[in-house]
Coordinates of C-alpha atoms and ligand atoms in Angstrom, one line a residue:
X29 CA 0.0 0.0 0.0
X30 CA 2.5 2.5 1.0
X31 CA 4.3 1.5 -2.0
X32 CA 1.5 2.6 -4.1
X33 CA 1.2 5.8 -2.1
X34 CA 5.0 6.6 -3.4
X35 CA 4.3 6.2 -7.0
X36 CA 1.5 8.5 -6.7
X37 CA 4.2 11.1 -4.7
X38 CA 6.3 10.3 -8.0
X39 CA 3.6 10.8 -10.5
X40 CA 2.6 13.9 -8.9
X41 CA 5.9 15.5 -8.6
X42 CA 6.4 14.7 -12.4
X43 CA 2.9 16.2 -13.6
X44 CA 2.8 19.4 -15.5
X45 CA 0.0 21.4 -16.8
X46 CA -0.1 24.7 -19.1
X47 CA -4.0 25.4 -18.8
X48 CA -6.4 25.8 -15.9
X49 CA -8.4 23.3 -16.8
X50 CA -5.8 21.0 -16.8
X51 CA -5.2 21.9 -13.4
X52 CA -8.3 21.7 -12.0
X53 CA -8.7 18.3 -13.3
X54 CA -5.5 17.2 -11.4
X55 CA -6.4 19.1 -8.2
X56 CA -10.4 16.5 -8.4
X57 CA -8.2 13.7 -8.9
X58 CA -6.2 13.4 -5.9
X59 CA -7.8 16.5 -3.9
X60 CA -11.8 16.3 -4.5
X61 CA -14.3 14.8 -2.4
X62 CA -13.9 11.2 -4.1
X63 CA -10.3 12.2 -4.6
X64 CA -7.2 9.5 -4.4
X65 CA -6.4 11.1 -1.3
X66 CA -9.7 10.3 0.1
X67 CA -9.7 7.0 -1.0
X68 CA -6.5 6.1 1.2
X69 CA -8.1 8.2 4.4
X70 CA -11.2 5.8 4.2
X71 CA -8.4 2.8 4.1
X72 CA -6.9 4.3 7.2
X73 CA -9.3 2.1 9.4
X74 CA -8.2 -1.2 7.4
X75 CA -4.9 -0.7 8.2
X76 CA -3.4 -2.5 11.1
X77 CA -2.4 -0.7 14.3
X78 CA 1.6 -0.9 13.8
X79 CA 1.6 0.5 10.0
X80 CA -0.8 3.2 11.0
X81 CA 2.3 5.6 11.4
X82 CA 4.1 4.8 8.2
X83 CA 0.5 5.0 6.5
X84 CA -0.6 8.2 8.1
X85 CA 2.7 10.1 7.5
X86 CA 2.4 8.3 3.3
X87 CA -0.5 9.8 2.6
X88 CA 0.4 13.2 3.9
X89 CA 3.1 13.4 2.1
X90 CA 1.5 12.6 -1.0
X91 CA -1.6 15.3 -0.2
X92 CA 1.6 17.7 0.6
X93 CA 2.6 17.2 -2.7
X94 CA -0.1 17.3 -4.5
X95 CA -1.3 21.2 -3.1
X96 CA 2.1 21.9 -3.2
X97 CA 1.7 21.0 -7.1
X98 CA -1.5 23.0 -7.7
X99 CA -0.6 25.8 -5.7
X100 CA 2.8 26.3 -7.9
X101 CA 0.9 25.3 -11.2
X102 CA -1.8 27.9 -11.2
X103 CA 1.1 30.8 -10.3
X104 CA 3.3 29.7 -13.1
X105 CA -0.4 30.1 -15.3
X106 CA -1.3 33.4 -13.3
X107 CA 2.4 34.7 -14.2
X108 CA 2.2 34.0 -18.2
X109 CA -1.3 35.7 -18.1
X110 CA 0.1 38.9 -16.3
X111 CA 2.8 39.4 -19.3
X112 CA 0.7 38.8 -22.3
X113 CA -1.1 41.7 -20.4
X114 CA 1.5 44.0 -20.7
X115 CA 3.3 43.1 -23.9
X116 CA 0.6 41.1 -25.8
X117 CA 1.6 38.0 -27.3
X118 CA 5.0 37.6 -27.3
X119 CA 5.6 34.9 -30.1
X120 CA 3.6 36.8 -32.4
X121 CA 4.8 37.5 -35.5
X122 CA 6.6 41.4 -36.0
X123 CA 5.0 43.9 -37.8
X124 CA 6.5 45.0 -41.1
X125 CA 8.0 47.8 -41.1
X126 CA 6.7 51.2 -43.1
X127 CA 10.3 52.8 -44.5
X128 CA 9.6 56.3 -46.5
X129 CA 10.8 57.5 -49.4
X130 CA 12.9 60.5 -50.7
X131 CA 11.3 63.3 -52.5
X132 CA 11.8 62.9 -56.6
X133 CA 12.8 66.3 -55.9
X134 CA 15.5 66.0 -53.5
X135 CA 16.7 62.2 -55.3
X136 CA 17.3 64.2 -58.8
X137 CA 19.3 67.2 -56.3
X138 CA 21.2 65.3 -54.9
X139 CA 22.2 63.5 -58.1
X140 CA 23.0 66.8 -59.4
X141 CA 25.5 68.0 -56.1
X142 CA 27.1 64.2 -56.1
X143 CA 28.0 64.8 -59.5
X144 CA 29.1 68.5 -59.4
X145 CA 31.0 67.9 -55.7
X146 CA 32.7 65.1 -57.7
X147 CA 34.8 67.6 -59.7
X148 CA 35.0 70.7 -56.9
X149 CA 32.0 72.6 -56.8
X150 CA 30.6 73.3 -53.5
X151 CA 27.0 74.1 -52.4
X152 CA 25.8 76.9 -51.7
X153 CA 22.3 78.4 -50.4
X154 CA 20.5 81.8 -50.5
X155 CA 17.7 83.3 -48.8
X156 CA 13.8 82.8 -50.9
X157 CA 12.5 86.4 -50.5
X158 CA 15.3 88.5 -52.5
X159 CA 16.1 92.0 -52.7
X160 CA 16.0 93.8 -56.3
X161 CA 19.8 93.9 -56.0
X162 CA 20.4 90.1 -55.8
X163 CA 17.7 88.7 -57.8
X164 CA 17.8 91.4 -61.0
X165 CA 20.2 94.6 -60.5
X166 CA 23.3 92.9 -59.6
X167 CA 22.8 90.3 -62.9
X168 CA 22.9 93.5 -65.4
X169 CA 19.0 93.8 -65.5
X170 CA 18.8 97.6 -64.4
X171 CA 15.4 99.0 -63.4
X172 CA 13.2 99.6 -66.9
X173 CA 15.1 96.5 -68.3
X174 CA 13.0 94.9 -70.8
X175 CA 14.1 91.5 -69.7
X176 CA 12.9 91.6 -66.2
X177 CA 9.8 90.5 -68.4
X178 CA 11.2 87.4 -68.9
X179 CA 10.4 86.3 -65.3
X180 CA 7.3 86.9 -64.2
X181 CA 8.0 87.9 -60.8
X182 CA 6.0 87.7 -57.4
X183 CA 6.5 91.0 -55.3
X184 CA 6.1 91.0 -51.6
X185 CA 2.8 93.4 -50.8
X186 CA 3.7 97.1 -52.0
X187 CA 7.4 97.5 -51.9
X188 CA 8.6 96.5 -55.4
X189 CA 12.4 96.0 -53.6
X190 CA 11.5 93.2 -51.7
X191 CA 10.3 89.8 -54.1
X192 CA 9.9 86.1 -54.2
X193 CA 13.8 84.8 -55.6
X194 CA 13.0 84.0 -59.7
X195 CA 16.2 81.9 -60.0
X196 CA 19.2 80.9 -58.0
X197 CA 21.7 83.0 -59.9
X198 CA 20.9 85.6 -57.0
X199 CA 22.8 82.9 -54.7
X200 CA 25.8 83.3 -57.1
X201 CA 26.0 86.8 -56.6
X202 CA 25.7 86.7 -52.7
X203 CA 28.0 83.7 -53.3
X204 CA 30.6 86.6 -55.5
X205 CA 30.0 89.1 -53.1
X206 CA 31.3 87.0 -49.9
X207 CA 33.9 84.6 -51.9
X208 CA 37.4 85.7 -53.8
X209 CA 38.1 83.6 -57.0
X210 CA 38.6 80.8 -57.8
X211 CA 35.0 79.9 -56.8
X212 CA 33.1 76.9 -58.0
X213 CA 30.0 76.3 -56.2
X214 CA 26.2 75.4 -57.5
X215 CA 22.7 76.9 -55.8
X216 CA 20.2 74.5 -55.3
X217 CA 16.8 75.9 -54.4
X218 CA 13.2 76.8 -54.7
X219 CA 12.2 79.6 -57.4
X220 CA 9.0 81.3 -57.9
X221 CA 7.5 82.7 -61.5
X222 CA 3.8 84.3 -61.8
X223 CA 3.0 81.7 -64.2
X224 CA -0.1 80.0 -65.0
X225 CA 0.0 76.1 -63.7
X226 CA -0.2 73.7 -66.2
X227 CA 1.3 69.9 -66.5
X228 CA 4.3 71.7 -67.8
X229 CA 4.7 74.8 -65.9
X230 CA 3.8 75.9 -62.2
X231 CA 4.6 79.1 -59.9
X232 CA 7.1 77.3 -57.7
X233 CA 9.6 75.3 -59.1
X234 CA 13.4 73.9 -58.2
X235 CA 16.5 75.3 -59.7
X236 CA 20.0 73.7 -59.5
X237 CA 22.2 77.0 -61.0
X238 CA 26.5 76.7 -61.1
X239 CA 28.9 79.1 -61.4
X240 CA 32.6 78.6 -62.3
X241 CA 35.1 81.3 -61.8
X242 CA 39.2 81.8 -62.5
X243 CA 41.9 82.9 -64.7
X244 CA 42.0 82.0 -68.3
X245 CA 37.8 80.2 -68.5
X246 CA 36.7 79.6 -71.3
X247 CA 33.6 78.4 -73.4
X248 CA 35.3 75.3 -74.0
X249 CA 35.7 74.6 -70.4
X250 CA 32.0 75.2 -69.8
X251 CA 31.0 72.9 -72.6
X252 CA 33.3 70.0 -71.2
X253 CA 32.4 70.2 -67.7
X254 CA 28.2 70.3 -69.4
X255 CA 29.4 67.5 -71.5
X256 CA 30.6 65.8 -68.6
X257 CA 27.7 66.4 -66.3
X258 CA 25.3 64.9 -69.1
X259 CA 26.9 62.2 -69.0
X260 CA 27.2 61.3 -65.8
X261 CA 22.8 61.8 -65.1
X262 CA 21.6 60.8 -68.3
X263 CA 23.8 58.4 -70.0
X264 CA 23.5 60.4 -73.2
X265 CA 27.1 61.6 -74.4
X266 CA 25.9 64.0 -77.1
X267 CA 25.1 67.4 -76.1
X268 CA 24.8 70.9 -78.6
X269 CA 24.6 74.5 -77.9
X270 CA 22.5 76.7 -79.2
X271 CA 22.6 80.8 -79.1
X272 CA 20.8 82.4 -76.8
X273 CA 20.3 85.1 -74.8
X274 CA 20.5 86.1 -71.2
X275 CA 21.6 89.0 -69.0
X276 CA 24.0 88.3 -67.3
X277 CA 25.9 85.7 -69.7
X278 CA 27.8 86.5 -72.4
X279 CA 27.6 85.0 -75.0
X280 CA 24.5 82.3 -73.7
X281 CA 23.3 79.5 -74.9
X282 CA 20.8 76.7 -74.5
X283 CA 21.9 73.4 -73.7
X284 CA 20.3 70.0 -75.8
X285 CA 20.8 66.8 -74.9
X286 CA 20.4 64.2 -77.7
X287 CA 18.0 62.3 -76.4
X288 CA 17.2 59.7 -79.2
X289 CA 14.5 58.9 -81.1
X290 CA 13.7 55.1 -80.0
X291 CA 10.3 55.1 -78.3
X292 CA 7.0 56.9 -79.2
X293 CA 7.7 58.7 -76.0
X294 CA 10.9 59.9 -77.5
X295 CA 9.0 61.3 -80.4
X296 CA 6.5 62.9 -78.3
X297 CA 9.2 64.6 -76.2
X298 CA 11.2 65.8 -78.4
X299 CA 9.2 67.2 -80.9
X300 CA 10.4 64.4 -83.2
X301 CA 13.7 65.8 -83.7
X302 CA 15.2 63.9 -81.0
X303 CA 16.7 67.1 -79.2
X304 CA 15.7 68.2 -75.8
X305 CA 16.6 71.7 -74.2
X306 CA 17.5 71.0 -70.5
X307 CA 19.4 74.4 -69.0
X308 CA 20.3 78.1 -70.4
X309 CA 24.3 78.8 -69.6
X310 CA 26.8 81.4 -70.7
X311 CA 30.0 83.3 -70.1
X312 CA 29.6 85.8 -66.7
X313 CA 29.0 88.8 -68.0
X314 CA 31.5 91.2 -67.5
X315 CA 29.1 94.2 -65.9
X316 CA 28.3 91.1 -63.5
X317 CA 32.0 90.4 -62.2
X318 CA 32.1 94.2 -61.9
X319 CA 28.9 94.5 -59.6
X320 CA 30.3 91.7 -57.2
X321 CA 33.4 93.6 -57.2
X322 CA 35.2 90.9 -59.1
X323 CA 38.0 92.4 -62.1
X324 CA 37.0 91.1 -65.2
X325 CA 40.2 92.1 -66.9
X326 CA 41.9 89.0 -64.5
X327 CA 39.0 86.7 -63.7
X328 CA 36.2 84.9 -66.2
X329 CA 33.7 82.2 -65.3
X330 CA 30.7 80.6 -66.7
X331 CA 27.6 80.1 -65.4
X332 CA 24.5 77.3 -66.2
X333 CA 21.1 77.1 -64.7
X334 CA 18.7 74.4 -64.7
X335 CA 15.2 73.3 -63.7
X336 CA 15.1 70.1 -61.3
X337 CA 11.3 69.3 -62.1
X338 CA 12.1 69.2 -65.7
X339 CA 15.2 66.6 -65.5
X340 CA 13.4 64.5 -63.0
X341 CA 10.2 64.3 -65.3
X342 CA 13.0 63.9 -67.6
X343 CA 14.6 60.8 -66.0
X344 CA 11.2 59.0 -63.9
X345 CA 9.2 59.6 -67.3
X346 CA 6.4 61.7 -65.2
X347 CA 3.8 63.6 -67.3
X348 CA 2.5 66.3 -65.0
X349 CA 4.6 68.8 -62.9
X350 CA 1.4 68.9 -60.3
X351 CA 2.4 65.7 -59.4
X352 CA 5.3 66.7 -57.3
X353 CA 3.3 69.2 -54.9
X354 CA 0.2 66.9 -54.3
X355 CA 1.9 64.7 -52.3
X356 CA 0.1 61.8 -53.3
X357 CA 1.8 58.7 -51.6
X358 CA 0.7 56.8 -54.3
X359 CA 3.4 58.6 -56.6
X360 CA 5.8 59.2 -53.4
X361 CA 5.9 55.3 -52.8
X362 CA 7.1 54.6 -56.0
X363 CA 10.7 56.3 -55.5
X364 CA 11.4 53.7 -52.3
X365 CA 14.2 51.6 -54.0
X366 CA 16.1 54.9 -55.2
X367 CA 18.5 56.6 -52.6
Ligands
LIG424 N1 19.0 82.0 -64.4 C1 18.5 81.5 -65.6 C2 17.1 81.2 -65.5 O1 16.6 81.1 -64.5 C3 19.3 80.3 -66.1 C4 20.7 80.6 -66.4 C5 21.7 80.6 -65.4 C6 21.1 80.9 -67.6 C7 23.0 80.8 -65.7 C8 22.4 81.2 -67.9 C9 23.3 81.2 -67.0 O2 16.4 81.0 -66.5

């Protein structure tokens, strides 16, 4: 009998349970009214005289045990409960994780610096709201100048000296003013025009505008470091540049890229001729070294300006310039897998 009594002590010690119901169905099998335990009390009358000890001190052992077991069971339950509480399920699986995404805007800029820094150019920033000086008077377009025209500007309330910037090249001459030769440095930043919004035009734009000055520049050094700069964003190695006019360079030009003629989109873009302007650029005007105290007799420089919108609409294929300022993240999500 007592031997039996042991195994039970044995089976109980080894028991384990991970739900309460499991526990309460050990706790009526050896503690509950028709229990094991019980069983063996009612026995204790059957039991001769001089095993009554050994008996007796058996079966308290084994009901020892067995509330020791429940007791310690239903904390180690209680326990597990407690911390789901505070940190949920533990082994459930993580939740992905929501990376964002660069601007278009900013990935195309940054393109641009990477590949200017690579040959010396530094960055440099001005302030949005411009004085006439910077934005116009300093860049050889005097008051009454008929080419002030050509940038529809926004003035700030009633004092026609104050305005929203039109272009970076009022960076380059902050950037002349503060800086001795030889300076090569690039303006990143937002513009403004009074023009009507359309998918190919809109009031605030970007500008990416560089400026190159030392002894002995020439036109052939602005058309190689172009050439280069092509290149290096676009793949395309075949640039031309065509007359124009501007200011405060001298002579200008516009810049085409060959773009080819391979796609239907190609056609479309470039007018079918396969040619596609991408920035205005010159010689620094001498009157414009003179204004930012600069001698033109011993320094020359070149200057280029283009429109970040355009080359990124350019390089993503994206019809509509509206698309950059709605902030749709269903356009923004696409640019995840570019730096
Ligand atoms: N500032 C000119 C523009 O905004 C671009 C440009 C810059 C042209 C430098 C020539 C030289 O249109």
């Amino acid at each position: 009998m007592i031997d039996k009594i042991k195994e039970h002590i044995a089976e109980v010690e080894a028991f384990n349970a991970e739900t309460a119901d499991q526990i309460e169905a050990f706790r009526i099998k050896y503690l509950g009214k028709k229990g094991i335990l019980n069983g063996f009390f009612a026995e204790f009358k059957s039991v001769p005289n001089e095993q009554k000890k050994d008996f007796g001190q058996a079966v308290n052992a084994l009901k020892q045990a067995a509330e020791a077991k429940v007791t310690s069971l239903k904390e180690v339950l209680e326990s597990k409960q407690e911390e789901k509480g505070v940190y949920g399920d533990l082994s459930r699986p993580a939740e992905p994780i929501e990376i964002g995404a660069r601007h278009p805007i900013s990935i195309v800029k940054n393109q641009i610096i990477e590949i200017f820094s690579n040959v010396g150019f530094n960055v440099s920033e001005g302030p949005e709201i411009e004085d006439d000086w910077h934005n116009f008077t300093a860049l050889n377009l005097p008051e009454y100048h008929p080419a002030r025209d050509m940038q529809d500007t926004f003035f700030i309330q009633t004092d026609p000296d104050i305005l929203l910037r039109t272009h970076t090249s009022s960076v380059q001459v902050r950037y002349m003013e503060e800086n001795k030769p030889p300076i090569r440095t690039i303006s990143p930043g937002r513009v403004f025009r009074n023009e009507a919004i359309s998918a190919r035009s809109h009031c605030i734009f970007h500008q990416v505008e560089g400026l190159y000055i030392d002894k002995d520049v020439s036109f052939a050094d602005l058309k190689q470091t172009l050439l280069y700069f092509t290149k290096q964003l676009f793949g395309k190695s075949k640039i031309r540049l065509r007359p124009s006019y501007f200011p405060f360079t001298e002579p200008s030009a516009e810049v085409d890229i060959y773009w080819g003629l391979e796609t239907e989109t190609d056609y479309r873009i470039t007018k079918g001729t396969g040619w596609l302007e991408i920035m205005g650029c010159g010689m620094v005007d001498p009157n414009v070294l003179r204004n930012c105290n600069i001698d033109p007799t011993e320094y020359s420089g070149f200057a280029f300006g283009m429109g970040i919108e355009r080359i990124a609409m350019l390089l993503y294929q994206i019809g509509d310039i509206r698309m950059f300022y709605e902030n749709d993240v269903r356009f923004l999500e696409q640019f995840k897998s570019s730096i």
